[in-house]
Coordinates of C-alpha atoms in Angstrom, one line a residue:
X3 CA 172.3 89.6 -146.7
X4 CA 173.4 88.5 -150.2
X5 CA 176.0 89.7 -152.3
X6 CA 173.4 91.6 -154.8
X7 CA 172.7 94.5 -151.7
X8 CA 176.4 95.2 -152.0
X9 CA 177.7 98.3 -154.0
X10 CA 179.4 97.3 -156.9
X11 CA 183.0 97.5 -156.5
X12 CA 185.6 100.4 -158.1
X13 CA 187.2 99.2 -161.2
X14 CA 190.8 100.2 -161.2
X15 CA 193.3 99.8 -164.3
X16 CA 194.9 96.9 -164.8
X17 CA 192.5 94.7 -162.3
X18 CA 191.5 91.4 -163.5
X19 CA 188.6 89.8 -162.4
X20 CA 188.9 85.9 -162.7
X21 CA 184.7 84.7 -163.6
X22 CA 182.3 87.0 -162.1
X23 CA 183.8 87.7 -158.8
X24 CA 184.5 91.7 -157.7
X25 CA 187.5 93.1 -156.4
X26 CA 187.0 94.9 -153.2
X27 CA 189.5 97.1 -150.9
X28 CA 189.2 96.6 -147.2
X29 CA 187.9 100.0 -146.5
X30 CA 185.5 99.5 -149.0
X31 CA 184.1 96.3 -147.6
X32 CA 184.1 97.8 -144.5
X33 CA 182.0 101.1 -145.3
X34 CA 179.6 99.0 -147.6
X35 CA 178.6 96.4 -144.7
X36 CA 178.2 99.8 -142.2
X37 CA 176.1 101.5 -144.7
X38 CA 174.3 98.1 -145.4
X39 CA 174.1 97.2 -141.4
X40 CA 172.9 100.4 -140.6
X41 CA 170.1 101.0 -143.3
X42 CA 168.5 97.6 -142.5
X43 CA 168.3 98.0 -139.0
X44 CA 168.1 101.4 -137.6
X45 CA 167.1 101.6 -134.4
X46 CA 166.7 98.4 -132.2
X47 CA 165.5 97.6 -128.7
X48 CA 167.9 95.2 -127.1
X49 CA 167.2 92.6 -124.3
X50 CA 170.6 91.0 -122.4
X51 CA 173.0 91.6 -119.8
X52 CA 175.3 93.3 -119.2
X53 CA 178.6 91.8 -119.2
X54 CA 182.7 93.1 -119.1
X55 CA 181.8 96.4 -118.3
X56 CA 184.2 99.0 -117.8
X57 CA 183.5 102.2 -116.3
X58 CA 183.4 105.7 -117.9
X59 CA 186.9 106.1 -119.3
X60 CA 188.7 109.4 -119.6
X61 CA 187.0 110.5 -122.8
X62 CA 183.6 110.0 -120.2
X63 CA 182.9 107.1 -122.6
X64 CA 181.3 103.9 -121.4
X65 CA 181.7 100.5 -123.0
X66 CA 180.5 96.8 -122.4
X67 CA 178.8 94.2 -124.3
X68 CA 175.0 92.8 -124.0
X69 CA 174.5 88.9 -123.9
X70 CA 172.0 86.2 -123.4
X71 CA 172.0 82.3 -123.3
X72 CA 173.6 82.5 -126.8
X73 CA 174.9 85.6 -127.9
X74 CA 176.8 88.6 -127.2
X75 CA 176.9 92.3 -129.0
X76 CA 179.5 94.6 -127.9
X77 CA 178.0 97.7 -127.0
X78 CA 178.8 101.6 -126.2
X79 CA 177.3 104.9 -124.7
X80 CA 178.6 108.2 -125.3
X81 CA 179.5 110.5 -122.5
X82 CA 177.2 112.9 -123.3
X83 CA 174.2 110.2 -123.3
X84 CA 176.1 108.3 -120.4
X85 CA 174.9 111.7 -118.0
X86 CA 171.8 111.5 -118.9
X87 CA 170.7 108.2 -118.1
X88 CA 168.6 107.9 -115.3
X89 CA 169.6 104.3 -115.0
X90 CA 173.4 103.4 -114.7
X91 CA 174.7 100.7 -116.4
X92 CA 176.1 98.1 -113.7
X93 CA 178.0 94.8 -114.1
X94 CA 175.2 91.8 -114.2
X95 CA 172.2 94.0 -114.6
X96 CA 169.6 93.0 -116.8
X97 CA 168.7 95.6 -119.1
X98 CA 166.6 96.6 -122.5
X99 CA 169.4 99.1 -124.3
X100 CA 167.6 101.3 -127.3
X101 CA 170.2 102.4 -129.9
X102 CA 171.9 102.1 -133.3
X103 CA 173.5 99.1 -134.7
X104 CA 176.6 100.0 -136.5
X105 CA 180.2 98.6 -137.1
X106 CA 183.4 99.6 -136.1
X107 CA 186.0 99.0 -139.1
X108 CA 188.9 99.0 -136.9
X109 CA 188.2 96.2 -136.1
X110 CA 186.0 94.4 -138.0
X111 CA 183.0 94.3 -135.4
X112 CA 179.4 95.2 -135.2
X113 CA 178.0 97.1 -132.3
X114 CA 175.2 98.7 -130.4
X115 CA 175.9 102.7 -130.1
X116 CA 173.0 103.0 -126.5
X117 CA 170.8 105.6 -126.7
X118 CA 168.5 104.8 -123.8
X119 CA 169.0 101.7 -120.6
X120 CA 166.6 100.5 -118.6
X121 CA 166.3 97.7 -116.5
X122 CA 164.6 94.6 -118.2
X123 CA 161.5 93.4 -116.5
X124 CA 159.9 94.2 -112.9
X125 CA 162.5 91.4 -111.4
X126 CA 165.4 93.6 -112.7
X127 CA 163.3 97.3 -111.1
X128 CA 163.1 95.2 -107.9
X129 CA 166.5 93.6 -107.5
X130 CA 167.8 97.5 -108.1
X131 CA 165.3 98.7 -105.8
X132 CA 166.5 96.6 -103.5
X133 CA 170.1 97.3 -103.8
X134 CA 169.5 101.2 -103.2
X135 CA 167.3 100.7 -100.4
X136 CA 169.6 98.8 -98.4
X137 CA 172.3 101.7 -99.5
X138 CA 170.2 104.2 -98.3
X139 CA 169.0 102.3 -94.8
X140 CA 172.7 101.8 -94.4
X141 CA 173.3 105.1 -94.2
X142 CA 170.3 105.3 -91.5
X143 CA 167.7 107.6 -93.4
X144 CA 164.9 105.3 -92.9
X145 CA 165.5 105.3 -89.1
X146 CA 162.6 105.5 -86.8
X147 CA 164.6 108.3 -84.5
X148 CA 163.9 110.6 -87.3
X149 CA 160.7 110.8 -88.0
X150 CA 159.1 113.7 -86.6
X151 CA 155.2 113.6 -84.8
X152 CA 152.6 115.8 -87.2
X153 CA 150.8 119.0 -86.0
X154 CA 148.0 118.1 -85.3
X155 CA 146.2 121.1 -86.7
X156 CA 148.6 122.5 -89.3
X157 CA 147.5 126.8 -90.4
X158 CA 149.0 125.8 -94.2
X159 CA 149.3 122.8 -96.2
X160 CA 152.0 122.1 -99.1
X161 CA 151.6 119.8 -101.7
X162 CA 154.3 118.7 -103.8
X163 CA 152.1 117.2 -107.4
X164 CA 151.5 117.3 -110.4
X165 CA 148.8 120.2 -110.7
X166 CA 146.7 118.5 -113.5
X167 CA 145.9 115.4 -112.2
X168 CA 143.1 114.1 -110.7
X169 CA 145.5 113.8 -107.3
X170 CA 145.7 117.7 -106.2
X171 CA 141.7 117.6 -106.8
X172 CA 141.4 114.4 -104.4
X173 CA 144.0 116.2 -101.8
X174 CA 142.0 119.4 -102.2
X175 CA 138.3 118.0 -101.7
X176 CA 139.1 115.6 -99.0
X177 CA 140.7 119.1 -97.0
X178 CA 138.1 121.1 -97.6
X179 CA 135.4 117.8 -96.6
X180 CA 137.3 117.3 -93.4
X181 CA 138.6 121.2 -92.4
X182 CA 139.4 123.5 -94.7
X183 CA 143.4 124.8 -94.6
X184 CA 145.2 127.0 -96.7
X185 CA 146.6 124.9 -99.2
X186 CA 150.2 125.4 -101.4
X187 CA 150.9 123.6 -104.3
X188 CA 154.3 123.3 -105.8
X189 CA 153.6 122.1 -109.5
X190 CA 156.3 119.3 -110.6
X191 CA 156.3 116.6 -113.4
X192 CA 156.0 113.1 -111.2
X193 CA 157.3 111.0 -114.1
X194 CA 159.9 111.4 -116.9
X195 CA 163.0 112.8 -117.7
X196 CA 163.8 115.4 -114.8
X197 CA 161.0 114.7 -112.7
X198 CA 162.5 113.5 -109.6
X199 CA 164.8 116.7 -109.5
X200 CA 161.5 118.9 -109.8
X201 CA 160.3 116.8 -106.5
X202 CA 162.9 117.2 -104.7
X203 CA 163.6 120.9 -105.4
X204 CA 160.1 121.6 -104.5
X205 CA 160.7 119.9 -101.4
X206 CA 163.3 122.0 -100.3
X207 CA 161.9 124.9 -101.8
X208 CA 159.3 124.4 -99.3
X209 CA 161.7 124.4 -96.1
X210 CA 163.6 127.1 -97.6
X211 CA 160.2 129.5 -96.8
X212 CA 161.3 131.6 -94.4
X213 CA 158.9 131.5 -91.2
X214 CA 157.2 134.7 -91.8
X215 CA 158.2 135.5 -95.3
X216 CA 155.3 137.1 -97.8
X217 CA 154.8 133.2 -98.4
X218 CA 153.5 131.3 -95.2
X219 CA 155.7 128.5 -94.6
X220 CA 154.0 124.8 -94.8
X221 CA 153.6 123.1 -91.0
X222 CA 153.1 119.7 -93.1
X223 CA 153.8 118.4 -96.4
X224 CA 152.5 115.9 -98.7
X225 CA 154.2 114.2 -101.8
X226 CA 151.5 112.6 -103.7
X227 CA 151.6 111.0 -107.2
X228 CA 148.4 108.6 -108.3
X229 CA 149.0 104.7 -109.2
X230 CA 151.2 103.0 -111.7
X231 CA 153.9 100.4 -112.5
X232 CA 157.0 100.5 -111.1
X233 CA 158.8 102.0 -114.1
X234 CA 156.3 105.2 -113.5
X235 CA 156.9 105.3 -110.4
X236 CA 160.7 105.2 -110.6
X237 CA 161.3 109.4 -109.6
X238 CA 160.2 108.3 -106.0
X239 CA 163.1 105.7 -105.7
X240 CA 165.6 108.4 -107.0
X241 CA 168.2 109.0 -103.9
X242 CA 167.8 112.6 -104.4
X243 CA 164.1 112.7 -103.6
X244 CA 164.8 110.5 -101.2
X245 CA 167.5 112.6 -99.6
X246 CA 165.5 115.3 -99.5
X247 CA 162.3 113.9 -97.9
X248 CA 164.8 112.7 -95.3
X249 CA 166.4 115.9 -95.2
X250 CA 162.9 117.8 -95.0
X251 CA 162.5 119.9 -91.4
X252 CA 158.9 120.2 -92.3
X253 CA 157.0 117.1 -91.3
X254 CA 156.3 115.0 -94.9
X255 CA 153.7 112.4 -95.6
X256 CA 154.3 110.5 -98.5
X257 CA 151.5 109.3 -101.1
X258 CA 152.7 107.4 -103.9
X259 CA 150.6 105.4 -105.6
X260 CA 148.2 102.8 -104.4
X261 CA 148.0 100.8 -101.2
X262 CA 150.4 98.1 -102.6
X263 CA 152.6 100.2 -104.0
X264 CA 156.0 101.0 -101.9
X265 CA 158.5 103.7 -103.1
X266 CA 161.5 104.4 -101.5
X267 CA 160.2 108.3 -100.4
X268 CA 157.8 106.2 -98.3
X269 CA 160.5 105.1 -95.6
X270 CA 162.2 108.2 -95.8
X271 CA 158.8 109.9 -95.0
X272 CA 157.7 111.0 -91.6
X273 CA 154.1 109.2 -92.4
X274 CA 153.2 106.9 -95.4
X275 CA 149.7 107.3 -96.6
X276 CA 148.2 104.3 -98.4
X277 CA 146.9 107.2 -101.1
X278 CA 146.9 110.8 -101.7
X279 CA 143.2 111.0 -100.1
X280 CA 144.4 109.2 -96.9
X281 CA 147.3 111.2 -96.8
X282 CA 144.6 114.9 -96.8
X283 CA 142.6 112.8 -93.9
X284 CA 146.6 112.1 -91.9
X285 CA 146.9 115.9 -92.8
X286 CA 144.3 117.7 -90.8
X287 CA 141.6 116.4 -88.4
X288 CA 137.3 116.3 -89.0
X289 CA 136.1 119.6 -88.4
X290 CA 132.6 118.4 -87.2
X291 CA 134.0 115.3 -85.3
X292 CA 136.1 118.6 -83.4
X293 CA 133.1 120.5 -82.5
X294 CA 131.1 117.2 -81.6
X295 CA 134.3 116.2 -79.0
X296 CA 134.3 119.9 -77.8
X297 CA 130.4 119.7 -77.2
X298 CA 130.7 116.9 -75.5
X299 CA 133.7 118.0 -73.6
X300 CA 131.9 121.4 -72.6
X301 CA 129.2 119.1 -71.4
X302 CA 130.6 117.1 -69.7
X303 CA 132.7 119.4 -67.6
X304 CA 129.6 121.4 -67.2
X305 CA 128.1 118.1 -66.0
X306 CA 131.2 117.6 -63.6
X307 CA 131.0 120.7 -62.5
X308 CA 127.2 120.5 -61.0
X309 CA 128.3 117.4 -59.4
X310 CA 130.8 118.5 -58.0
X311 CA 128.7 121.7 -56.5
X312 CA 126.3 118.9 -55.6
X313 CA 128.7 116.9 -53.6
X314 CA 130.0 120.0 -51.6
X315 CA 126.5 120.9 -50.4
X316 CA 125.5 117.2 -49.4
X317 CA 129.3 117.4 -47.7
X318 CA 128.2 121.2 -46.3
X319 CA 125.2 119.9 -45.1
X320 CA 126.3 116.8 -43.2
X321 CA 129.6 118.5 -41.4
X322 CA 126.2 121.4 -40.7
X323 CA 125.0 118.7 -39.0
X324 CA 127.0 117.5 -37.2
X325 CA 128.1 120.7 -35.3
X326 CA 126.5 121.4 -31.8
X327 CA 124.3 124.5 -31.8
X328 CA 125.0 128.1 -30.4
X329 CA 123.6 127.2 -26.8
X330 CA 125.5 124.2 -26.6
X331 CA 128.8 125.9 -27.7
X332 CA 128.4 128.9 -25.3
X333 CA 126.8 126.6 -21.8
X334 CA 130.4 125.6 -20.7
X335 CA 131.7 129.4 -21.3
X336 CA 128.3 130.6 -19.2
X337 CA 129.2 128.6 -16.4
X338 CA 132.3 129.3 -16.4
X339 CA 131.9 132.9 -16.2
X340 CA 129.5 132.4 -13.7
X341 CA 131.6 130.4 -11.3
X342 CA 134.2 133.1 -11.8
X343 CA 132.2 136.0 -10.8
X344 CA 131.4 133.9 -7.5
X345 CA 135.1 133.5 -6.7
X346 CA 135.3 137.2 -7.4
X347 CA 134.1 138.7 -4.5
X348 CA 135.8 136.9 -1.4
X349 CA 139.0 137.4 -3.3
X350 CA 138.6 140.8 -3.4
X351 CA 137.6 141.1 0.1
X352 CA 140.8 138.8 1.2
X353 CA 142.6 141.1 -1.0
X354 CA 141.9 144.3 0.5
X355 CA 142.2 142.9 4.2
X356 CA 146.2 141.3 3.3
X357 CA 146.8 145.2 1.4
X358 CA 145.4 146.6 4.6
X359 CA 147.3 144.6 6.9
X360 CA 151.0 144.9 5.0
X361 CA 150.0 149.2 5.5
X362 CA 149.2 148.6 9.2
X363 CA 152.7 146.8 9.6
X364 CA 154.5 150.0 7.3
X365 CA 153.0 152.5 9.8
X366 CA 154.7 150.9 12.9
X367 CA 157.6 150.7 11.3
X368 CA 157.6 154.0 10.4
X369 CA 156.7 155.0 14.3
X370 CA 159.2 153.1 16.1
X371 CA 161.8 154.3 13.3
X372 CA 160.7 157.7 12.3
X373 CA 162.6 159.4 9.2
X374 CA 164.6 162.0 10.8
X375 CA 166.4 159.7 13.0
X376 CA 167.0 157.5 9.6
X377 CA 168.2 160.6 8.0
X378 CA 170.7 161.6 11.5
X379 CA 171.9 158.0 11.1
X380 CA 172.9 158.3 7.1
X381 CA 174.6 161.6 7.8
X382 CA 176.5 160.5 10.9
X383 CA 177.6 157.9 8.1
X384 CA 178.5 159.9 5.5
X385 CA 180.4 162.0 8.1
X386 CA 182.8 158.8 8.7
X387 CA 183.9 158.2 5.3
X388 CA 184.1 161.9 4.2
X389 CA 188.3 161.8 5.4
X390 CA 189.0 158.3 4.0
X391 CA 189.8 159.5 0.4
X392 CA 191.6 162.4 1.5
X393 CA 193.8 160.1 3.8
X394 CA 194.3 157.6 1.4
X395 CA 195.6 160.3 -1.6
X396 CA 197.8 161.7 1.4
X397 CA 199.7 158.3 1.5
X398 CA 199.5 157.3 -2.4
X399 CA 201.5 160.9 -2.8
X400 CA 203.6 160.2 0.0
X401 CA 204.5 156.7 -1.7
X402 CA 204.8 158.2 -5.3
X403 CA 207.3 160.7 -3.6
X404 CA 209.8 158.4 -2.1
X405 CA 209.6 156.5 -5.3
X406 CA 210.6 159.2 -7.0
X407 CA 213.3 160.4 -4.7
X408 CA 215.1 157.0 -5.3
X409 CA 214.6 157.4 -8.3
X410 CA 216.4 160.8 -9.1
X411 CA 219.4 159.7 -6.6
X412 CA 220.1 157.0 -9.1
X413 CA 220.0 159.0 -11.8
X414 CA 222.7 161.3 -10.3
X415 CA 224.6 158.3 -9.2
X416 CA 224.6 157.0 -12.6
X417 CA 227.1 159.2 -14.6
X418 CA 229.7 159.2 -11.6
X419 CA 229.3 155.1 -11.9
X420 CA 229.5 155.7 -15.7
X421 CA 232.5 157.5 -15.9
X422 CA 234.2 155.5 -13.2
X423 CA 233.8 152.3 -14.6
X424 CA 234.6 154.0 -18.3
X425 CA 238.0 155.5 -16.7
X426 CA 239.2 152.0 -16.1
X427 CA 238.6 150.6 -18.8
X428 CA 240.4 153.3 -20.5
X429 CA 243.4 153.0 -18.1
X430 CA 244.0 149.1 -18.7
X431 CA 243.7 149.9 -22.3
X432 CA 246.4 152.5 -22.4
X433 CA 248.0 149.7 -20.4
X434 CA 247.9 147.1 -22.7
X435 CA 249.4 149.6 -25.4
X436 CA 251.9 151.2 -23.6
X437 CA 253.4 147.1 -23.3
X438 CA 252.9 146.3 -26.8
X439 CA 254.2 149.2 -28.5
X440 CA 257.7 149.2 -29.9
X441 CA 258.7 152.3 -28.3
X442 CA 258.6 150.8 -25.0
X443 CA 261.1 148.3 -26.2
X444 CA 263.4 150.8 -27.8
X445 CA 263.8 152.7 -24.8
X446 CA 264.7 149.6 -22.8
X447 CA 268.1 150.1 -24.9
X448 CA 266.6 147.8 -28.2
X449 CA 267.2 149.6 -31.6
X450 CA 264.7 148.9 -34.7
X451 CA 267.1 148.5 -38.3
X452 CA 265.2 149.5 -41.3
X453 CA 266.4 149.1 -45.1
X454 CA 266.0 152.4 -47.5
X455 CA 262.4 150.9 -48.4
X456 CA 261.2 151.3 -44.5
X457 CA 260.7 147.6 -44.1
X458 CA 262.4 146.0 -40.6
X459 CA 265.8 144.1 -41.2
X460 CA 265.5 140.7 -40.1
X461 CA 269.2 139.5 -40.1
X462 CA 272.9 140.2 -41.6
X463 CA 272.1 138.5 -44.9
X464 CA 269.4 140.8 -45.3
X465 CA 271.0 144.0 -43.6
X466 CA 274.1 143.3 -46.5
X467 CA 271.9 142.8 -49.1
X468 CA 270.4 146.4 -48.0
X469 CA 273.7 147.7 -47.6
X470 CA 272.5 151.3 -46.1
X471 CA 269.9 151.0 -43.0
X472 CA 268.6 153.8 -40.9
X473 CA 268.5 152.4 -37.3
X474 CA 265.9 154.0 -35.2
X475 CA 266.4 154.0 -31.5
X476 CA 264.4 155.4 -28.7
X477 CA 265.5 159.3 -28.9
X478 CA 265.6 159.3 -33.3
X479 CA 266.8 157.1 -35.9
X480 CA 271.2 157.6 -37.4
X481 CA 272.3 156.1 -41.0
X482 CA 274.6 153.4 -41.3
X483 CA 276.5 151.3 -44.0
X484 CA 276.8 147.6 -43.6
X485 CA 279.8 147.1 -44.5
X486 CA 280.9 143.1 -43.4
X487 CA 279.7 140.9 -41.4
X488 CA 281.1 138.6 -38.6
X489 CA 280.5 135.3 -37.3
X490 CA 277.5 134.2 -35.4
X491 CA 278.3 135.0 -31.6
X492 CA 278.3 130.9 -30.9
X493 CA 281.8 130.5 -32.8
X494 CA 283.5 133.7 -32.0
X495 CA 285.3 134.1 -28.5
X496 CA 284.2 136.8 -25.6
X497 CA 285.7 139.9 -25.6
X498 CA 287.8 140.0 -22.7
X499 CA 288.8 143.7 -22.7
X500 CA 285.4 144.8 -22.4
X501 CA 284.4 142.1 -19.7
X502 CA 288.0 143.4 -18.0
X503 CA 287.1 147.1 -18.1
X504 CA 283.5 146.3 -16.6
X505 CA 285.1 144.7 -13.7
X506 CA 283.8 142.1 -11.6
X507 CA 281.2 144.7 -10.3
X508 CA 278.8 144.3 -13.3
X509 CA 275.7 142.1 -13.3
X510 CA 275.4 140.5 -16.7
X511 CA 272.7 142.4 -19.2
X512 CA 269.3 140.7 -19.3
X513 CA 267.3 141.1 -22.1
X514 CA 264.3 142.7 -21.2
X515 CA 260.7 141.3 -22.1
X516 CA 258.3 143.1 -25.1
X517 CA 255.2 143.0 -22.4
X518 CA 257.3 144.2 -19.8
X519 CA 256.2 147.8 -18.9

């Protein structure tokens, strides 16, 4: 760029301009190269990789720079383009970015504002292939466990394709060809912007059919999409078709491309046909090659039939055979009978003369013992046991009697006993009172001294503390006053006036005994 394609500077008052050489503000400089970058360049197709990136930032911005063996250009995509990428930008990946050159004045640095990424090259489609296959086997989608067995005569077909291609007219004529099915096509775009959510909505439009809704439900899919590169075939590799053909209840056979051509649908697939065509013939059997097997089935079970019919009468006819005939069967029984009926007759003869005989023997019985002396005998019998019960309840009565007899004497023994023996137990009771009770003691000549609470006096401390006491003897209880006390009768001497006016006559008192009567 030379200095001629530059605007001419502002002239300001006062500059000087030493020779020929402008004045220029920062800002000025600035917008001038950005006008100047941008009008020579435009729009550019890039070719690096991608290096320093740093994810979407809070603004939803992305930034990173582009390099090769001897360059690098920073570079940025805006959020709004940044969601609709189909291709993310990813640390290391080699990529060809479409966009605008511009600068950023702030700081002094050209850029690449990204209007479009995709990977650089079929190495670059493979290696991310790669990457999101193993992702997605991780996860187990590919496994064998879930693929599901096709009907093997499905009553509708659906078809997920575009419906202006020559692949729905290939699906369509090899069906009708090999047995004609009802056939449902779900239109989508199989390339481009938005295709791979149109095939996988479609797909799960499909299983969404409700058994027996208005619209028959599919008993098989087929995803089918003619050849191409990779980059065409990219919607097939897109996790969310892949995610639904995984996800798919309906049994799915997938046809992308040609027979070289792998896409990841094709392992999430119940059945990978090698094209849309083989996918129709996977789809539904050969009506003719049916009817042949059946006709020869119906034959031959006709034919196994016959020989089976044929075996049971050469099997009839040998065990026919092999039987013995009516006379034989019936010559053993003949004789048999016959040697029977000669038996017959002397047995009954012998039979007769042994009945006759056992009579002969009842009539003499009969004559030496004739009935009426049988029937004397029985009643002269009867005649000796008629007394025996009366005799016998004759001395059970008289037993029961006497029993009875005892009986009632004890019973009027028993009150006499009864009283007697409770008399004396009431008489030693009264007993044993009569010598425990006070009274008993009183009249003996004792006398009971009680303070003016009713409680006995135990001794002169107490009888002084009382000071009145009623003293109850035998006959009725007197009042007295306590009104000294003397000494204890071990320290004070006899009194001889009273021993001298009892006189020699008197027996000295003994004090009676509490249990004495």
């Amino acid at each position: 760029m030379s200095a001629s394609a530059l605007p001419a500077p502002s002239s300001r008052p006062g500059a000087t301009a030493p020779g020929n050489a402008p004045e220029w503000s920062v800002t000025e400089l600035a917008s001038a190269l950005k006008r100047t970058l941008e009008d020579a360049f435009g729009h550019v197709r890039l070719k690096g990789e991608i290096s320093g990136y740093r994810g979407p930032h809070g603004s939803g911005h992305a930034y990173f720079s582009l390099k090769d063996g001897g360059a690098k250009i920073d570079a940025v995509i805006w959020k709004g383009t940044l969601a609709r990428l189909r291709h993310k930008p990813k640390e290391g990946l080699e990529v060809v970015a479409t966009g605008k050159i511009t600068t950023y004045p702030g700081k002094s640095a050209y850029q690449i504002v990204v209007d479009s990424l995709e990977p650089a090259g079929a190495g670059a489609w493979m290696a991310l292939l790669e990457e999101r296959r193993r992702l997605l086997a991780a996860e187990g989608l590919f496994d064998a466990a879930r693929k599901r067995p096709l009907p093997y005569l499905p009553r509708v077909v659906g078809v997920v394709t575009s419906p202006t291609g020559a692949v729905i007219r290939d699906i369509l004529h090899r069906l009708a060809d090999r047995f004609p099915r009802p056939v449902l096509v779900w239109p989508v775009r199989v390339q481009g912007e938005g295709s791979a959510e149109e095939i996988a909505a479609a797909i799960r439009g499909f299983n969404a059919l409700a058994a027996d809704g208005p619209i028959p439900r599919p008993d098989v899919l087929i995803v089918a999409r003619g050849g191409g590169s990779i980059e065409d075939l990219w919607s097939f590799n897109e996790e969310i078709v892949v995610r639904a053909a995984a996800e798919s209840a309906i049994p799915l056979i997938a046809a992308v491309g040609h027979e070289t051509d792998v896409t990841l649908i094709d392992h999430a697939a119940d059945r990978r046909a090698p094209t849309p065509t083989g996918a129709a013939e996977m789809a539904v059997p050969v009506q003719h090659e049916l009817s042949a097997d059946l006709d020869a089935l119906a034959r031959r079970h006709a034919g196994a039939l016959a020989r089976l019919v044929d075996r049971r009468r050469s099997d009839l006819r040998g065990l026919a055979r092999a039987l013995p005939g009516p006379e034989a069967v019936l010559a053993q029984k003949r004789q048999r009978l016959d040697l029977a009926e000669a038996r017959l007759a002397p047995a009954l003869a012998a039979n007769a003369r042994d009945a006759q005989g056992r009579l002969g023997r009842v009539l003499q019985g009969l004559a030496r013992n004739p009935p009426t002396l049988r029937l004397a005998r029985a009643r002269e019998r009867l005649a000796g046991i008629d007394h025996r019960p009366r005799h016998a309840l004759e001395r059970t009565l008289a037993v029961q009697g006497e029993r009875l007899a005892g009986l009632a004497r004890r019973l009027e023994q028993a009150p006499a006993r009864d009283l007697e023996r409770r008399s004396g137990r009431l008489a030693r009771a009264a007993s044993l009172f009569s010598s425990l009770n006070y009274r008993s003691v009183l009249a003996r000549g004792y006398a009971l001294v009680l303070d003016g609470a009713g409680r006995p006096v135990g001794g002169t401390e107490a009888a002084r503390a009382a000071g009145r006491v009623t003293v109850e003897f035998a006959d009725g209880r007197v009042e007295a006053t306590v009104e000294g006390g003397e000494a204890p009768e071990s320290t004070r001497p006899a009194p001889r006036r009273a021993a001298a006016r009892r006189g020699p006559a008197a027996a000295p008192a003994r004090q009676g005994s509490l249990f004495e009567p």
